[in-house]
CSV table of N, CA and C in Angstrom, one decimal:
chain,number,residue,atom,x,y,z
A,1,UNK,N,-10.1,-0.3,28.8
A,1,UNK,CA,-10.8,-1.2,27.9
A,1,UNK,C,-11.3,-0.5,26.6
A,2,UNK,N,-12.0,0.6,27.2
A,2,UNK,CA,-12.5,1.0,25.7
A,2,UNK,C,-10.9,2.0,24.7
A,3,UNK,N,-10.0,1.8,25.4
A,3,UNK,CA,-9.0,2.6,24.4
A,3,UNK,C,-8.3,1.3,23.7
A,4,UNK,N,-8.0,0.5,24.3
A,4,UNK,CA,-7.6,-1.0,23.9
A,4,UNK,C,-8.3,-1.1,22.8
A,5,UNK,N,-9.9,-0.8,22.8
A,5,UNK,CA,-10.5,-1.7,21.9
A,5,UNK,C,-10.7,-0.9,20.7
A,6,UNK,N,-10.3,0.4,20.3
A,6,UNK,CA,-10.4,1.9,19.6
A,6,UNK,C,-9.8,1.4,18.4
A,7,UNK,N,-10.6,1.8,17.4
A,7,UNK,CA,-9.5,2.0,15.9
A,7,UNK,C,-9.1,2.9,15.9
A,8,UNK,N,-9.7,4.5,16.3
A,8,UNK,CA,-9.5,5.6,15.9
A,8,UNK,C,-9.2,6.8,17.5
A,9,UNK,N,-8.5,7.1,17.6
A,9,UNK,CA,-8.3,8.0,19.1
A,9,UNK,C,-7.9,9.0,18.4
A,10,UNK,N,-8.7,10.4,19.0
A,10,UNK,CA,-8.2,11.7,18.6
A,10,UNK,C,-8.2,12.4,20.0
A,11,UNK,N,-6.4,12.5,20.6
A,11,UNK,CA,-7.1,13.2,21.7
A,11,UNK,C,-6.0,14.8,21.5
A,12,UNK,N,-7.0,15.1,22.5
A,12,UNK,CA,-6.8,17.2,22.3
A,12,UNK,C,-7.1,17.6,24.0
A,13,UNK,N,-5.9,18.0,24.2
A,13,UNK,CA,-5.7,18.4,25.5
A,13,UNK,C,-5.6,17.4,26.8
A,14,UNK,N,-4.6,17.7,27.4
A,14,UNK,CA,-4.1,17.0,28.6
A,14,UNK,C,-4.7,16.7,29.6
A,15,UNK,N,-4.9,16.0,30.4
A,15,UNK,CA,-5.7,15.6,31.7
A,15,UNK,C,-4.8,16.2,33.2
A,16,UNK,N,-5.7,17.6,33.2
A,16,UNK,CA,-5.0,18.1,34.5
A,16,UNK,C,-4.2,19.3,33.9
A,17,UNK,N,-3.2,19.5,35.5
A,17,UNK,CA,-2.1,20.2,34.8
A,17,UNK,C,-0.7,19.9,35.2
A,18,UNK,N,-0.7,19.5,33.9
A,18,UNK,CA,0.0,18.6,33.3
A,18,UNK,C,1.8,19.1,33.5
A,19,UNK,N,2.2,20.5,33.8
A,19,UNK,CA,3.2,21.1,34.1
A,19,UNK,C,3.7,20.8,35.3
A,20,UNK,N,2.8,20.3,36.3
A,20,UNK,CA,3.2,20.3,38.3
A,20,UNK,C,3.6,18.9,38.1
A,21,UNK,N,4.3,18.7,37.9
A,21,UNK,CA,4.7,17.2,38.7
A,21,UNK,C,4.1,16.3,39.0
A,22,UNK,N,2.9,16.5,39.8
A,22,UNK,CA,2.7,15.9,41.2
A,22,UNK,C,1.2,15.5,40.0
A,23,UNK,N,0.8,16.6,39.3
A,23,UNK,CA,-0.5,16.7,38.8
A,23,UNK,C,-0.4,16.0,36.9
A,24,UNK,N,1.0,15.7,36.7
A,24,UNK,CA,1.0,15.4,35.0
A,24,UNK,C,0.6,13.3,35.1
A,25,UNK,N,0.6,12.5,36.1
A,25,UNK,CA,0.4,11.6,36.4
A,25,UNK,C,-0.9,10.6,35.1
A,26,UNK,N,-1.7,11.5,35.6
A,26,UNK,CA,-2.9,11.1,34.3
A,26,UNK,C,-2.2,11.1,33.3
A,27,UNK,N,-1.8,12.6,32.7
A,27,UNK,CA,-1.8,12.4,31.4
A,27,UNK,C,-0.7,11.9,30.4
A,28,UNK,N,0.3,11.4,31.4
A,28,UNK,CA,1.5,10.1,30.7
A,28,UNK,C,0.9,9.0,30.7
A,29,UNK,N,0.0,8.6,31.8
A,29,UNK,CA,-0.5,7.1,31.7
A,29,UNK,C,-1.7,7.5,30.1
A,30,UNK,N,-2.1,8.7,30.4
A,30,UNK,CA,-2.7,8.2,28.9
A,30,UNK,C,-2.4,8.2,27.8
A,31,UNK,N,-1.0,9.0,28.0
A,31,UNK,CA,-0.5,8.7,26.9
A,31,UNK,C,0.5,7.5,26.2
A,32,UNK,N,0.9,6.6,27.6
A,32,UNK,CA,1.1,5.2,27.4
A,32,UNK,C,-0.1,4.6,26.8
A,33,UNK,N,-1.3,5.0,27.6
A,33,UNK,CA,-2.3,3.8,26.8
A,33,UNK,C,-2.6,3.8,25.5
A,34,UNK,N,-2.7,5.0,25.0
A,34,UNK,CA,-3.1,5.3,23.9
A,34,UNK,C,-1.5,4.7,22.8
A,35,UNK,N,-0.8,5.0,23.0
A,35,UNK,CA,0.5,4.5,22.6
A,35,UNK,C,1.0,3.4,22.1
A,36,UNK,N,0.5,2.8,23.5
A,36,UNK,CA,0.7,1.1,23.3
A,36,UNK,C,-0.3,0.3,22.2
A,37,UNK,N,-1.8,1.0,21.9
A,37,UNK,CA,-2.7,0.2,21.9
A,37,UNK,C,-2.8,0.2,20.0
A,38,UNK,N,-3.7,-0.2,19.7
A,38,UNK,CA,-3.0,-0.5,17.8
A,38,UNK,C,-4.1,0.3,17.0
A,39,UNK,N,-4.6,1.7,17.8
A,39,UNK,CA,-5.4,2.3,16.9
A,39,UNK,C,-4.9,3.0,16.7
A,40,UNK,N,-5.1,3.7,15.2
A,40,UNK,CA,-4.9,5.0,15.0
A,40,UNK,C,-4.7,5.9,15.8
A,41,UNK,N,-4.1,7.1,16.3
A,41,UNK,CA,-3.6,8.2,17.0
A,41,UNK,C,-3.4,9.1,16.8
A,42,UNK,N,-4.5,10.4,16.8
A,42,UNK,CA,-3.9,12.0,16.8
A,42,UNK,C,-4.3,12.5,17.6
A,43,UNK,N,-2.9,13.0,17.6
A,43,UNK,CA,-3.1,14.0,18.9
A,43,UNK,C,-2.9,15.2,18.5
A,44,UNK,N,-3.7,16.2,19.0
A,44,UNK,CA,-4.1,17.6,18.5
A,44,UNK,C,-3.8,18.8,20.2
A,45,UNK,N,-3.1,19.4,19.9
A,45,UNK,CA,-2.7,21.2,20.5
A,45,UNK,C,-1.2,20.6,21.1
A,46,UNK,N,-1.0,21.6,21.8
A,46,UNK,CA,0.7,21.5,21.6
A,46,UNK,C,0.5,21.4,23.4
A,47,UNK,N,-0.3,21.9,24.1
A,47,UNK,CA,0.2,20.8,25.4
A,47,UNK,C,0.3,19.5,25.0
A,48,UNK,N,-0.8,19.1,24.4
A,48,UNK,CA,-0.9,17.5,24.3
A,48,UNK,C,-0.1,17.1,24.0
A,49,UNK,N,0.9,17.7,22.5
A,49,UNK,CA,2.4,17.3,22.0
A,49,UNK,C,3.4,17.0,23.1
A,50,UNK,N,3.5,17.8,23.6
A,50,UNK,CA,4.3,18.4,24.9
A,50,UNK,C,4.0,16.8,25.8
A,51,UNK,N,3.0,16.6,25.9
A,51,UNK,CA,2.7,15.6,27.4
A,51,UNK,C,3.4,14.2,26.6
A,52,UNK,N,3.1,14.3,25.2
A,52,UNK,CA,3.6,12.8,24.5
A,52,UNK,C,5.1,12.6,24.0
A,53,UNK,N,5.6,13.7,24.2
A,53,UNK,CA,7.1,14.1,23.9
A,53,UNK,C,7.8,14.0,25.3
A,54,UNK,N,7.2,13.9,26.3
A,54,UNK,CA,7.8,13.9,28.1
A,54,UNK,C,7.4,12.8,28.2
A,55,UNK,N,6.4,11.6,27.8
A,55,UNK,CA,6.1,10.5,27.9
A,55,UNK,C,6.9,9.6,27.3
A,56,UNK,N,7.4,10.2,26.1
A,56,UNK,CA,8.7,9.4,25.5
A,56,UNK,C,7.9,8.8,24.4
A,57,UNK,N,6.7,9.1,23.9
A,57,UNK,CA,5.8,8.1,23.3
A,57,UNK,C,5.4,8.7,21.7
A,58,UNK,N,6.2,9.7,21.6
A,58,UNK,CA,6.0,10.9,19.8
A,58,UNK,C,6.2,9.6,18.9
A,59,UNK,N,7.0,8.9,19.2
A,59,UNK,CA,7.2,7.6,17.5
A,59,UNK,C,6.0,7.1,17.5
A,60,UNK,N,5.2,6.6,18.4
A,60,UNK,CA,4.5,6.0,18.5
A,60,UNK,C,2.9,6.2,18.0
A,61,UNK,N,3.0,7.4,18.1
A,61,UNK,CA,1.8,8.3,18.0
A,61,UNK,C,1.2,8.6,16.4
A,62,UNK,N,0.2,8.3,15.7
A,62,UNK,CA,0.3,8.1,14.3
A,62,UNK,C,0.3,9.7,13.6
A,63,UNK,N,-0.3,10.4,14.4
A,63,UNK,CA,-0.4,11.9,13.8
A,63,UNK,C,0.0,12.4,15.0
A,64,UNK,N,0.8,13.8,14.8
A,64,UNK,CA,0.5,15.1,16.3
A,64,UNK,C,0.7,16.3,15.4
A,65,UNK,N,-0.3,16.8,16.0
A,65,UNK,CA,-0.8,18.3,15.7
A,65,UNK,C,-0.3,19.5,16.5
A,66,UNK,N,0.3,20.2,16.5
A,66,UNK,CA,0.3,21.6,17.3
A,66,UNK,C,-0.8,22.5,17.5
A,67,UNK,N,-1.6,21.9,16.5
A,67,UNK,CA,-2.9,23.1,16.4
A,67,UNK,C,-3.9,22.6,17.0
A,68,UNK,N,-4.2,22.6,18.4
A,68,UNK,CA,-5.5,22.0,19.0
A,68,UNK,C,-7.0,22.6,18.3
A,69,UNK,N,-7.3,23.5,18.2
A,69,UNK,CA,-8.3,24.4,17.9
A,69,UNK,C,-8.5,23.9,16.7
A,70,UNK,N,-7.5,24.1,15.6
A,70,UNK,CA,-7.7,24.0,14.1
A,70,UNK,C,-7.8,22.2,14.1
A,71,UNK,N,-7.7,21.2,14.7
A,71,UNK,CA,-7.8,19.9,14.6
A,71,UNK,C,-9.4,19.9,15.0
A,72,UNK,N,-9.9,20.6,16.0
A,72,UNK,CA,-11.2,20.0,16.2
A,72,UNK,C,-12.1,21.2,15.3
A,73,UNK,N,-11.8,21.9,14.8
A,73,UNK,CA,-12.7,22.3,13.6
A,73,UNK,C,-12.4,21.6,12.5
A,74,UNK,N,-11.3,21.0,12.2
A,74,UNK,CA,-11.2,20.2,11.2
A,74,UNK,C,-12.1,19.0,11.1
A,75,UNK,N,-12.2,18.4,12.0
A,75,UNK,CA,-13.6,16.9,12.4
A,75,UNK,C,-14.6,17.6,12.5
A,76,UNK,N,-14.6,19.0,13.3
A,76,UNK,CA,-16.1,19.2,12.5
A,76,UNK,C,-16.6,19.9,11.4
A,77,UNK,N,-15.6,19.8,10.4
A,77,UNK,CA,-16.3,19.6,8.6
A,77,UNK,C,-15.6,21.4,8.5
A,78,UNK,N,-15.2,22.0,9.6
A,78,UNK,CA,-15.0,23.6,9.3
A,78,UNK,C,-13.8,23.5,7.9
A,79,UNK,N,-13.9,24.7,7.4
A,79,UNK,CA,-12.8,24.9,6.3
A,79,UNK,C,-12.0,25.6,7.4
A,80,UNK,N,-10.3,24.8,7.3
A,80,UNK,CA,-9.7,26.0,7.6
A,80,UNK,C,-9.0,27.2,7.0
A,81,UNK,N,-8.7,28.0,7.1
A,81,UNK,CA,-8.2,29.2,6.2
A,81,UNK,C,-6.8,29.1,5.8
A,82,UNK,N,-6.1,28.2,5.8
A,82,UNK,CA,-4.6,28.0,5.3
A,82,UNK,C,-5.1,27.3,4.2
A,83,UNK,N,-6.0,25.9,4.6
A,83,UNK,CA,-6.6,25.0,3.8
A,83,UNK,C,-7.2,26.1,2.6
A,84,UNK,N,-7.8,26.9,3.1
A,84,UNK,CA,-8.6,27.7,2.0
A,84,UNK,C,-8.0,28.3,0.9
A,85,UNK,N,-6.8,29.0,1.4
A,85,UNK,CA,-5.6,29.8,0.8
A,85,UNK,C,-5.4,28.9,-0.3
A,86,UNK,N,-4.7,27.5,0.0
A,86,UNK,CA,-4.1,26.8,-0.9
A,86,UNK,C,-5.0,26.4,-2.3
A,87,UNK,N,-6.0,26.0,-1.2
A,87,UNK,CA,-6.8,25.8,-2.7
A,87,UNK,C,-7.1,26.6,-3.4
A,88,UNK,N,-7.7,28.1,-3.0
A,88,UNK,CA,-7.6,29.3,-3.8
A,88,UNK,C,-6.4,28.8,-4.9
A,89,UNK,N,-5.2,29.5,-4.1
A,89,UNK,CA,-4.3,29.5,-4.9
A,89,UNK,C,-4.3,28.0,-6.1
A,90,UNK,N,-4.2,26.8,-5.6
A,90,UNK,CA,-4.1,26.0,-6.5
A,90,UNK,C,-5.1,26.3,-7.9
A,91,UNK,N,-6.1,26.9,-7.6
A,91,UNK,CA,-7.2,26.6,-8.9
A,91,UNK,C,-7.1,28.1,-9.4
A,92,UNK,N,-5.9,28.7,-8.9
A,92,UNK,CA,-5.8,30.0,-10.1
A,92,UNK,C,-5.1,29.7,-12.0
């Protein structure tokens, strides 16, 4: 319910482990839910990629990130240092 009802979902990291078979169960179903549902969608670090790419669900998904770490410093206001470079450079 409460992902149904989401404008905005940012998820980062897999539920479980996500490699065993027996154990990746969660984290396809969440990646169907989130998938299906008509909010916004990023998904941040490269398991997570990985889990929505075996889900069959990457079109679907409005952003994916490889960089787990640099996605959640990014929401929280951090500068990142690529980010920083560019600008540098731009305002030379």
């Amino acid at each position: 319910e409460v992902i149904s009802d989401a404008q905005t979902i940012w998820w980062n990291g897999p539920m479980g482990v996500f490699e065993i078979d027996k154990f990746s169960k969660g984290s396809i179903k969440m990646s169907h839910y989130i998938s299906e549902g008509h909010a916004t969608s990023v998904v941040g670090g490269g398991d997570t990629a990985d889990v929505v790419a075996r889900a069959g669900d990457a079109d679907e998904m409005t952003f994916i990130s490889t960089g787990g770490g640099a996605s959640l410093e990014l929401i929280e206001g951090k500068e990142l240092p690529g980010v920083k470079a560019l600008r540098s450079k731009e305002n030379e």
